Coordinates of C-alpha atoms (C1' of nucleotides) in Angstrom, one line a residue:
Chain A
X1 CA 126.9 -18.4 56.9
X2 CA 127.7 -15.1 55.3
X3 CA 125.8 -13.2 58.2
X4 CA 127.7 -15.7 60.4
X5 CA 131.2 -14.5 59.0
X6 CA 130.6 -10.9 58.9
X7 CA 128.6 -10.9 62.3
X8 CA 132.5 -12.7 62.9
X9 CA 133.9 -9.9 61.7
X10 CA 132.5 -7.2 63.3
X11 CA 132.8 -9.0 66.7
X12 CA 136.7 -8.6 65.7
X13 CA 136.2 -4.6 64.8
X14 CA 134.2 -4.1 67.7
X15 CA 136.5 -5.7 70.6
X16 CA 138.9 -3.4 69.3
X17 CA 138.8 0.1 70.7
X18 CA 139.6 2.8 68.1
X19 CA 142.4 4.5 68.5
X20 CA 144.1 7.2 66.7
X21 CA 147.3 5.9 64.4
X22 CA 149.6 8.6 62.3
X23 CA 148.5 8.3 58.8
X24 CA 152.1 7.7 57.5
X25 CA 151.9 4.5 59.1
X26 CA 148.9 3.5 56.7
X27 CA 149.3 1.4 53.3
X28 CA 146.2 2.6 50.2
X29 CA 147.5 -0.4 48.2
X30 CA 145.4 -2.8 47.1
X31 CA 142.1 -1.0 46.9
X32 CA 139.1 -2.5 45.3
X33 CA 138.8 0.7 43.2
X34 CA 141.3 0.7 40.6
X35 CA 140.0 4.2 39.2
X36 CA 141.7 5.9 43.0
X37 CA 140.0 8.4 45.0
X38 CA 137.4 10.8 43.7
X39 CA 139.1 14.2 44.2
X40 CA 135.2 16.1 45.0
X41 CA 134.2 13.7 47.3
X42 CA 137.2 14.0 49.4
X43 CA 137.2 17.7 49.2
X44 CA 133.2 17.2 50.2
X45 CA 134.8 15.0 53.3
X46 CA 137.6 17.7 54.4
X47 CA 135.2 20.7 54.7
X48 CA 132.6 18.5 57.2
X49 CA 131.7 20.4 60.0
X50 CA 131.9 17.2 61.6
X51 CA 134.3 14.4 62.5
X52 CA 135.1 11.7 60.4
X53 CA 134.0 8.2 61.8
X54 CA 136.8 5.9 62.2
X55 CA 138.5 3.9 59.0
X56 CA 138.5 0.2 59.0
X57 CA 142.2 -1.4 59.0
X58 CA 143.8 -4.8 58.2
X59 CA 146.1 -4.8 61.3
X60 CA 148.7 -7.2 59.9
X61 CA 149.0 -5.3 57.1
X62 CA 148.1 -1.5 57.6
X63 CA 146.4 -1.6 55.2
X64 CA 143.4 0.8 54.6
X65 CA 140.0 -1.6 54.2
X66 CA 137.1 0.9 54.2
X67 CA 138.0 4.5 54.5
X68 CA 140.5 6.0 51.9
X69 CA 138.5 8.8 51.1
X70 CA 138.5 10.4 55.0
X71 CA 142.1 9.1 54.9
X72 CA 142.5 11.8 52.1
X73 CA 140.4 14.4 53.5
X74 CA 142.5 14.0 57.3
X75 CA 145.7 14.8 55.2
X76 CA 143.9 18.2 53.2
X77 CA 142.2 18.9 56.5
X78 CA 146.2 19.0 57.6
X79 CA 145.8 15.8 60.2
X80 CA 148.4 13.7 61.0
X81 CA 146.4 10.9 63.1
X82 CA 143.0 9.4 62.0
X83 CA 141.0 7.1 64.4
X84 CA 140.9 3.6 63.4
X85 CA 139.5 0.6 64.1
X86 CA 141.3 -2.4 63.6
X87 CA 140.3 -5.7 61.8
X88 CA 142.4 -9.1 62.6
X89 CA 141.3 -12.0 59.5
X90 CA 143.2 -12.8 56.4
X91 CA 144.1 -10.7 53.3
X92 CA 141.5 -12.4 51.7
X93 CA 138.8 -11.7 54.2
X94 CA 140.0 -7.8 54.8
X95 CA 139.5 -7.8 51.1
X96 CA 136.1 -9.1 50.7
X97 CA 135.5 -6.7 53.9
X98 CA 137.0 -3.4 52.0
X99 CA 134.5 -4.5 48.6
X100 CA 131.6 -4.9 51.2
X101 CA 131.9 -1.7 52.7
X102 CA 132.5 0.2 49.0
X103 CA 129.3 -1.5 47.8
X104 CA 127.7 -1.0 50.7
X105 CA 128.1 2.6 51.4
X106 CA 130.2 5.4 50.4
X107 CA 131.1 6.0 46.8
X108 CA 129.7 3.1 44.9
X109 CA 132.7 1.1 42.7
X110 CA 132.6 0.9 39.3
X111 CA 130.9 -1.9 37.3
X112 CA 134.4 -3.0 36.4
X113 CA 135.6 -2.5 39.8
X114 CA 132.7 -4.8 41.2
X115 CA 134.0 -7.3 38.1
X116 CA 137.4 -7.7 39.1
X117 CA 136.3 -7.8 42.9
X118 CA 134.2 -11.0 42.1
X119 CA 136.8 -12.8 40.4
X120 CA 139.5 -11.9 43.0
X121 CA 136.8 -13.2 45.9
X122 CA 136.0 -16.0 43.6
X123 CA 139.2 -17.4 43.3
X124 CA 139.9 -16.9 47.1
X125 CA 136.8 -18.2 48.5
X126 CA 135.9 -20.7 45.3
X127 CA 133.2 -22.3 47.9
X128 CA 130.9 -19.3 47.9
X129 CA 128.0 -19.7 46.2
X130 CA 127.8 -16.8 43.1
X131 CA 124.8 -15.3 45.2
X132 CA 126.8 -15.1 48.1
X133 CA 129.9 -13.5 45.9
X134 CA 127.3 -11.5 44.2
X135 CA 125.9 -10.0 47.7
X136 CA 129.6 -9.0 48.5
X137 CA 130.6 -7.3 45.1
X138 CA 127.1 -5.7 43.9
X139 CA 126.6 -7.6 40.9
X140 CA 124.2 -9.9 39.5
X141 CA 124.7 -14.0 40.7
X142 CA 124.5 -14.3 36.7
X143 CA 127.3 -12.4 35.9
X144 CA 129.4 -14.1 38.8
X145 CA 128.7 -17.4 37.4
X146 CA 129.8 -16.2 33.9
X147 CA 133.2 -14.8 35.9
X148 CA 133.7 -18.1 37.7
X149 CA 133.3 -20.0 33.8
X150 CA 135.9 -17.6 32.4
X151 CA 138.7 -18.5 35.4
X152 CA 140.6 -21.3 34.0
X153 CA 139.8 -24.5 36.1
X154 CA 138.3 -22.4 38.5
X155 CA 135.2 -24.7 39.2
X156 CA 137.3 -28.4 37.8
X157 CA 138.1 -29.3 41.7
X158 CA 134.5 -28.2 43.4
X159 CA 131.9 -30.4 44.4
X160 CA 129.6 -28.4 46.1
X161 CA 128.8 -24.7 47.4
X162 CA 128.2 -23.5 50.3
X163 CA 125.5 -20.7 50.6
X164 CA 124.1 -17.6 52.2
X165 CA 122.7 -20.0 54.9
X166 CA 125.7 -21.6 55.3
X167 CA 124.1 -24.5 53.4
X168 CA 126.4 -27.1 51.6
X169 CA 124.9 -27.7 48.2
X170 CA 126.2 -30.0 45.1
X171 CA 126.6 -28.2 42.0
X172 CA 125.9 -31.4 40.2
X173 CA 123.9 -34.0 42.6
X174 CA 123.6 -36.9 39.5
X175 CA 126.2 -38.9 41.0
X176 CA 124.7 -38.9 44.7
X177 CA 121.5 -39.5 42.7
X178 CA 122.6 -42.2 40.9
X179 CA 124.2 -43.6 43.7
X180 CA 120.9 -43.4 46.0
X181 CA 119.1 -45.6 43.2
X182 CA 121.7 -48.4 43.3
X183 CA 121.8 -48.4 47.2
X184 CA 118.0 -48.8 47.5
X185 CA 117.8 -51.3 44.3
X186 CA 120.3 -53.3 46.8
X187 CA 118.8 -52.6 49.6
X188 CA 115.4 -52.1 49.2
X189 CA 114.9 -51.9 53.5
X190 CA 117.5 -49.4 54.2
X191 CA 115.8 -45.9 55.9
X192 CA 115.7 -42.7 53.7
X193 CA 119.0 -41.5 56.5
X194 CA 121.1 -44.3 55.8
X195 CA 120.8 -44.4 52.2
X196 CA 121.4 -40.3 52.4
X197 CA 124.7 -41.2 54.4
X198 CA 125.7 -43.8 52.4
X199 CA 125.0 -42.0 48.8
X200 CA 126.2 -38.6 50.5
X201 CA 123.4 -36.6 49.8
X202 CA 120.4 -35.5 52.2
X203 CA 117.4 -37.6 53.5
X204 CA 114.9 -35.2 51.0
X205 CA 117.0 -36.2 48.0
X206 CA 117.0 -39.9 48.9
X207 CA 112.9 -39.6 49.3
X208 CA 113.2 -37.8 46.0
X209 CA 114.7 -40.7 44.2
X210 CA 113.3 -43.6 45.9
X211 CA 109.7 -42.0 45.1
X212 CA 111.3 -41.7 41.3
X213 CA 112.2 -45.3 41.3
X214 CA 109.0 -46.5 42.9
X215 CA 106.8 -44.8 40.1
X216 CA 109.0 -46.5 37.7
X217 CA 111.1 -43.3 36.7
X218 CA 113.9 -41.9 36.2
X219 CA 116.1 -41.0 39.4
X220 CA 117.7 -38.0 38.2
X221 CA 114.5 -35.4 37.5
X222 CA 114.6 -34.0 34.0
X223 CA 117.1 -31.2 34.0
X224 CA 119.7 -33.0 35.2
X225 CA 119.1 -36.4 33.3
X226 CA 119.4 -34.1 30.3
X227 CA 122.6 -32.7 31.4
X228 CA 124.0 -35.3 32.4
X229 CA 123.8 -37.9 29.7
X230 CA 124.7 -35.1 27.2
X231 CA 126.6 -32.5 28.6
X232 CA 126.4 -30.4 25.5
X233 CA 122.7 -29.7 26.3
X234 CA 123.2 -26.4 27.2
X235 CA 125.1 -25.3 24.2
X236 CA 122.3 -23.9 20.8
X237 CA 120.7 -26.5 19.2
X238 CA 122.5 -26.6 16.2
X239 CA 125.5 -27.7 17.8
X240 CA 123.8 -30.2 20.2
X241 CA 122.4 -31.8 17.3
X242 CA 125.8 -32.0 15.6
X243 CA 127.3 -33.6 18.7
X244 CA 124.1 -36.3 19.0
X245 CA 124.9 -37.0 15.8
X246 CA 128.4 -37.9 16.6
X247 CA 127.2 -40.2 20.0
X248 CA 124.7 -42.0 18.3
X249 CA 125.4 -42.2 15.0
X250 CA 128.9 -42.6 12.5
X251 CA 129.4 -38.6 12.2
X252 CA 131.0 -36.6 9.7
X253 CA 134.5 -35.0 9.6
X254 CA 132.9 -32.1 10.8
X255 CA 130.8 -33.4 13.6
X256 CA 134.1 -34.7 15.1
X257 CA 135.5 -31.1 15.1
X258 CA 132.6 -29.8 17.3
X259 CA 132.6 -32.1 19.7
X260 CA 136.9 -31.9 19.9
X261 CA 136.3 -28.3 20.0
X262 CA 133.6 -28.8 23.0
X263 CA 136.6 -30.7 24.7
X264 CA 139.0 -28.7 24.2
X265 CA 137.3 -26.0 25.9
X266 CA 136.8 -28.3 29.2
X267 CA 139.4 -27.1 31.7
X268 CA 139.7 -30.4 33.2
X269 CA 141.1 -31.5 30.0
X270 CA 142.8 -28.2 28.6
X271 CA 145.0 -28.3 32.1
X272 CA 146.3 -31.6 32.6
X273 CA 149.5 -32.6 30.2
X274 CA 147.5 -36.2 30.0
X275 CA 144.1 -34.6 28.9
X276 CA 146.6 -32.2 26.0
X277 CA 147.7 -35.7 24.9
X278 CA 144.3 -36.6 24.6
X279 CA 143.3 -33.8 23.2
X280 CA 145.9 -34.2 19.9
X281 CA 145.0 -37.5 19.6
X282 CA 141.7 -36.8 18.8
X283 CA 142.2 -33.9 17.1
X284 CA 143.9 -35.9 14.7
X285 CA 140.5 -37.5 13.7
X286 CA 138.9 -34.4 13.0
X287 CA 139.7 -34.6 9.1
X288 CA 136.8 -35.3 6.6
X289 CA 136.2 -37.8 4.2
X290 CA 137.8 -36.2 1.4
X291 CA 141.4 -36.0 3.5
X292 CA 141.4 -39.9 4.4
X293 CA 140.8 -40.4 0.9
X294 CA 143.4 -38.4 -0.1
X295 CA 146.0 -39.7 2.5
X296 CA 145.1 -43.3 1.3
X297 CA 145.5 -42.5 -2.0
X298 CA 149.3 -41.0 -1.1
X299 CA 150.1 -43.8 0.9
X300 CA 153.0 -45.5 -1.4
X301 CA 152.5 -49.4 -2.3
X302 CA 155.5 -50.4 -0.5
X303 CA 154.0 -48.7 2.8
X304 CA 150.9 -49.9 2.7
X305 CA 151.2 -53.0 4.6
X306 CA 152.8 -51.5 7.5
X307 CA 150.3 -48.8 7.8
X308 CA 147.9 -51.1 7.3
X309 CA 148.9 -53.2 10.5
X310 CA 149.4 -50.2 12.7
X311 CA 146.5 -49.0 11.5
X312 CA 144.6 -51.7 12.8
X313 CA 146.7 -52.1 16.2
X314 CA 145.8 -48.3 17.0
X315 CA 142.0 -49.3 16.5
X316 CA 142.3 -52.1 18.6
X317 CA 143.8 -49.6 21.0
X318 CA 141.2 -46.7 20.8
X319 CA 138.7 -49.8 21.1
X320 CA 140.1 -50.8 24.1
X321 CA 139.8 -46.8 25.5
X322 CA 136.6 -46.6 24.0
X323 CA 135.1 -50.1 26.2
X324 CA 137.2 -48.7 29.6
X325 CA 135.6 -45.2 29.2
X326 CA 132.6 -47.0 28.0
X327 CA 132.3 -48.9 31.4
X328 CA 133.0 -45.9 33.4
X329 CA 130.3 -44.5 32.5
X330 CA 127.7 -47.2 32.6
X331 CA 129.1 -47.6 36.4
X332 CA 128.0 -44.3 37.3
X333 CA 124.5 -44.5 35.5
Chain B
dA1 C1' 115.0 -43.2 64.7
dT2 C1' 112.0 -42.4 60.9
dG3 C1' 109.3 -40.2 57.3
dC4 C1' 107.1 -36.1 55.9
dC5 C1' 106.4 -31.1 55.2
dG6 C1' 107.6 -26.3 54.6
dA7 C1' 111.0 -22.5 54.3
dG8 C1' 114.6 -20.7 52.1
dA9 C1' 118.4 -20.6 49.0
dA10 C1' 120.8 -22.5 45.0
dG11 C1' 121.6 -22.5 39.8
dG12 C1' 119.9 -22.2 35.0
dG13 C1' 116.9 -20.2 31.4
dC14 C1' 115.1 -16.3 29.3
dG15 C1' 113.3 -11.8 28.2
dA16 C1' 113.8 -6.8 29.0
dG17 C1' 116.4 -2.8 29.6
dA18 C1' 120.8 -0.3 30.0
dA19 C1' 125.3 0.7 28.4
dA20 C1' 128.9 0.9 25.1
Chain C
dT1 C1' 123.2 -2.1 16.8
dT2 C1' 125.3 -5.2 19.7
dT3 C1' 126.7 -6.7 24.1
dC4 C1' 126.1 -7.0 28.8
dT5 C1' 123.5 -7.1 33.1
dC6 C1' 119.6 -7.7 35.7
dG7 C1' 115.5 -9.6 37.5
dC8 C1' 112.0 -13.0 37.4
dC9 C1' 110.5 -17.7 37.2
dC10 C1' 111.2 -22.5 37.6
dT11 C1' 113.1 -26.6 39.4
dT12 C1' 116.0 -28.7 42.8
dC13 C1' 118.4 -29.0 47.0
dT14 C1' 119.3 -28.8 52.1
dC15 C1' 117.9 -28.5 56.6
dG16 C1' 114.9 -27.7 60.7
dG17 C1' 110.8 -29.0 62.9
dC18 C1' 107.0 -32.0 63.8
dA19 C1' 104.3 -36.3 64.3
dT20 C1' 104.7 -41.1 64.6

DNA sequence: ATGCCGAGAAGGGCGAGAAA
DNA sequence: TTTCTCGCCCTTCTCGGCAT
């Protein structure tokens, strides 16, 4: 896929012929390198016996995608015109292009640099794998994954990746997983291909879970049947505990408040003015024992039969949320 | 058309080393 | 000393190819 795109790319720089353009007519904005140009190494480019190869340009734009360096050196070598070849895609693309060809060759960017240049390409081509994103910028797939966490709601919309093979892959396949193991414990005769279509995952995956279900196990393998059912598995054990406490058991004050605080830090919650509501509401419940006590004690004897009744008509409505999300989520096990 | 197998790539976890 | 980043390993996934 990658090799598809730039081999793409190329095809575009190379059925353009390079041709010399004054250097007045050329934009530097917008470099990957926020640090600008290293004064030696252009000084290193203008005394060259030999002449400079030909920048790479966004057409549409003018601007400069791999070359501002020997841009530099033409002007203190006293040139007017530099030879250029010309590339035709999107902003976007030219940029990804103009990291490439920093990280590639020429004067390595800086770790920051190479940073900013993942998030930028992360939040213009959010289906790129982190590998792939890490190729292009020169920096671990790790730390691209940690950038994509850190851009707010960044990852909230995706499904699925696509990869340096130009492979579609699901960032989460539970749901096509547990979909696959109600098809085939409906239809038990269906082929591997049509309960793959109808479960939208591949023809392996389906094999994968129908061999589960056959050995009497679980369909989703252990990783993700972990994940899944608790999605604070990943965080330290101390607060995975406190949040198990507050699924399985009657938790404390203080159990509450790591779980709302786990919420709160979801994006697909945090973003939406519905899931902000929902937020405050349950934030309200994050007070300890002590605090109802002492509210209940305030409460003043003519009050207490009204609060009392609306009391007990906002439990029957958080028990009516609790049974509707409660079902949502036994449909998708 | 189907099931199976292997190759290659994905993401997550974790320890080691580098940088601040 | 702390934080960050990398690289390795493991598991999981998709897809192409092959035999039936």
């Amino acid at each position: 896929m990658r090799e598809m795109a730039l081999q793409r790319e190329q095809e575009q720089i190379d059925r353009q012929t390079c041709v010399e353009v004054e250097i007045s007519l050329l934009s530097t904005v917008d470099s990957p390198r926020t640090s600008g140009e290293d004064p030696d190494h252009v000084e290193a480019l203008s005394v060259a016996q030999s002449p400079l190869p030909p920048i790479l340009v966004h057409r549409p734009t003018m601007r400069v995608i791999d070359g501002l360096h020997r841009v530099r050196a033409a002007e203190l070598r006293g040139q007017d015109k530099i030879a250029v070849s010309f590339f035709e895609g999107s902003e976007a693309d030219a940029f990804v292009l103009a990291v490439e060809s920093n990280t590639m060759h020429g004067l390595p960017l800086s770790k920051a640099d190479r940073k900013r240049a993942a998030a930028r390409i992360v939040t213009s081509h959010p289906q790129w794998s982190d590998r792939m994103v890490a190729s292009v910028a020169g920096i671990a797939p790790g730390t691209v994954a940690d950038i994509r966490r850190g851009l707010p709601g960044a990852s909230a919309a995706e499904e699925s990746r696509i990869g340096q093979d130009g492979r579609v892959r699901p960032i989460n396949a539970a749901a096509g997983r547990r979909n696959a193991a109600k098809i085939i414990a409906g239809n038990p005769g269906l082929s591997l291909r049509q309960i793959a279509r109808m479960a939208g995952i591949s023809p392996e995956t389906a094999r994968d879970v129908r061999s589960r279900l056959r050995r009497g196990e679980d369909p989703l393998p252990g990783r993700q049947s972990r994940t899944s059912a608790d999605p604070g598995a990943k965080l330290p054990a101390p607060q995975r505990s406190a949040g198990d406490a507050a699924v399985h058991g009657r938790p404390s004050g203080q159990d509450h408040s790591v779980v709302v605080e786990r919420l709160k830090a979801d994006p697909a919650l945090r973003l939406s003015e519905t899931g902000r509501t929902l937020l405050r509401l349950l934030n309200l419940h994050t007070i300890d024992a002590t605090e109802w006590q002492r509210i209940i004690d305030n409460v003043p004897p003519h009050c207490s039969g009204i609060v009392a009744r609306l009391a007990d008509e906002y439990a029957v409505m958080w028990s009516e949320l609790a049974l509707r999300l409660g079902g949502r989520v036994t449909e998708t096990a």
